[in-house]
């Protein structure tokens, strides 16, 4: 029979899995408390990094409908629950892991889809959502400018052609 504290912990973790856009499992063996504090700060407000108990977290993930991570709940585990842009959080985790090789990214989940450690690193290589949206907007604006130029060119070319025809007809009519 589970204790009330464990049941409350599972309920809280289940809510965090459900409320997050993404979650990344890491192994933190060998990191100091100061390093973990630095990691939490580097993740910013978009993510919450929590050291968790494997059994309770596995139960919570399953209750939230996430079963793909079951095999990764072994050893000292911490979870980054990401509520904001997953790319920025993945970059923070990747950069911190480069500086501190004791942090190992195990796996993750993004919008219900399981991610491997390599896929999380690829996600970290993407540009942020804002940059991608601004590039998309720039591409649309460029296409609009090209379309506007095309529509302006057609009447202008027609007018030049008509004027050239009028001049030619006038020259032919005056020559006879």
C-alpha positions as a printed Julia matrix, in Angstrom:
176×3 Matrix{Float64}:
  0.0    0.0     0.0
  1.56   3.32   -1.07
  2.08   6.0     1.52
  0.28   9.34    1.15
  3.62  11.06    0.5
  4.46   8.72   -2.37
  0.96   9.02   -3.84
  1.26  12.82   -3.71
  4.7   12.68   -5.36
  3.37  10.45   -8.16
  0.39  12.79   -8.69
  2.68  15.81   -8.87
  5.04  14.12  -11.33
  2.09  12.95  -13.45
  0.85  16.55  -13.64
  4.32  17.74  -14.62
  4.52  15.19  -17.44
  1.05  16.21  -18.67
  1.68  19.96  -18.42
  5.08  19.87  -20.14
  5.76  20.21  -23.86
  8.78  18.0   -23.41
 10.72  16.11  -20.77
 14.36  15.07  -20.86
 15.81  12.31  -18.67
 19.4   12.77  -17.54
 21.88  10.98  -15.36
 23.6   13.34  -12.96
 26.04  10.97  -11.2
 29.18  12.85  -10.17
 27.71  16.36  -10.34
 27.97  18.56   -7.28
 25.07  20.47   -5.77
 26.62  23.7    -7.09
 26.77  22.27  -10.62
 23.12  21.18  -10.43
 22.21  24.68   -9.28
 24.08  26.12  -12.27
 22.24  23.74  -14.58
 18.86  24.78  -13.15
 19.75  28.43  -13.7
 20.92  27.77  -17.27
 17.57  26.14  -18.12
 15.79  29.35  -17.16
 12.09  29.76  -16.52
 11.02  27.47  -19.36
 12.12  24.3   -17.62
 12.15  22.74  -14.19
 14.97  20.32  -13.41
 14.16  17.81  -10.68
 16.05  14.88   -9.19
 13.51  12.07   -9.02
 13.0    8.55   -7.73
 12.95   6.11  -10.64
 10.05   3.94   -9.49
  7.75   6.87   -8.71
  8.67   8.68  -11.91
  8.1    5.58  -14.02
  4.63   5.17  -12.47
  3.88   8.87  -13.06
  5.06   8.73  -16.68
  2.9    5.67  -17.32
 -0.11   7.42  -15.76
  0.55  10.37  -18.08
  0.55   7.99  -21.06
  4.32   7.9   -21.59
  5.66   4.36  -21.67
  8.59   4.79  -24.06
 10.91   5.96  -21.29
 10.5    2.92  -19.01
 13.89   1.39  -19.83
 15.72   4.64  -18.97
 14.63   4.78  -15.32
 17.84   3.3   -13.93
 20.65   4.87  -11.95
 20.52   8.41  -10.59
 17.9   10.14  -12.71
 16.79  13.73  -13.02
 14.11  15.08  -15.34
 13.95  18.44  -17.07
 10.25  19.26  -17.47
 10.1   21.79  -20.33
  7.11  24.09  -20.62
  8.57  26.64  -23.04
 10.66  26.3   -26.17
 12.15  22.78  -26.17
 14.97  23.86  -28.5
 16.38  26.38  -26.03
 16.21  23.91  -23.15
 17.85  21.2   -25.26
 20.63  23.66  -26.11
 21.13  24.45  -22.42
 21.34  20.77  -21.53
 23.71  20.03  -24.43
 25.99  22.94  -23.58
 26.05  22.04  -19.89
 26.84  18.41  -20.76
 29.78  19.57  -22.92
 31.23  21.49  -19.98
 30.34  18.78  -17.44
 30.72  15.29  -18.92
 29.11  13.77  -15.81
 25.71  14.93  -17.08
 24.44  12.29  -19.47
 21.32  12.88  -21.54
 19.49   9.54  -21.6
 16.27  10.11  -23.53
 13.24  12.34  -23.7
  9.76  12.89  -24.92
  8.46  15.76  -27.07
  4.7   16.18  -27.52
  4.18  12.52  -26.67
  6.87  11.2   -29.06
  9.88   9.45  -27.56
 13.3   10.93  -28.37
 16.71   9.32  -28.14
 19.74  11.19  -26.79
 20.92  11.78  -30.38
 17.54  13.22  -31.38
 17.68  15.6   -28.41
 21.12  16.74  -29.55
 19.74  17.31  -33.07
 16.89  19.29  -31.53
 19.5   21.41  -29.76
 21.14  22.16  -33.11
 17.96  23.76  -34.43
 17.48  27.48  -34.26
 14.97  28.8   -31.75
 11.29  29.03  -32.59
 11.44  32.83  -32.87
 14.34  32.72  -35.35
 12.6   30.1   -37.49
  9.36  32.11  -37.48
 11.17  35.29  -38.46
 12.91  33.47  -41.33
  9.55  32.13  -42.48
  8.03  35.62  -42.31
 10.98  36.97  -44.3
 10.48  34.32  -46.95
  6.78  35.18  -47.22
  7.59  38.89  -47.45
 10.13  38.21  -50.19
  7.57  36.24  -52.19
  5.04  39.04  -51.74
  7.57  41.57  -53.04
  8.29  39.39  -56.07
  4.56  39.0   -56.73
  3.98  42.77  -56.4
  6.86  43.44  -58.82
  5.39  40.97  -61.27
  1.95  42.58  -61.12
  3.5   46.05  -61.56
  5.64  44.88  -64.47
  2.73  43.54  -66.53
  0.77  46.82  -66.92
  3.96  48.81  -67.32
  5.2   46.5   -70.07
  1.77  46.64  -71.73
  1.83  50.47  -71.68
  5.35  50.56  -73.17
  4.36  48.1   -75.9
  1.17  50.03  -76.72
  3.14  53.31  -76.85
  5.74  51.75  -79.16
  2.94  50.44  -81.4
  1.27  53.88  -81.43
  4.55  55.57  -82.37
  5.19  53.03  -85.11
  1.67  53.43  -86.51
  2.03  57.21  -86.36
  5.32  57.03  -88.26
  3.77  54.75  -90.88
  0.7   56.99  -91.21
  2.83  60.15  -91.53
  5.18  58.53  -94.09
  2.41  57.76  -96.56
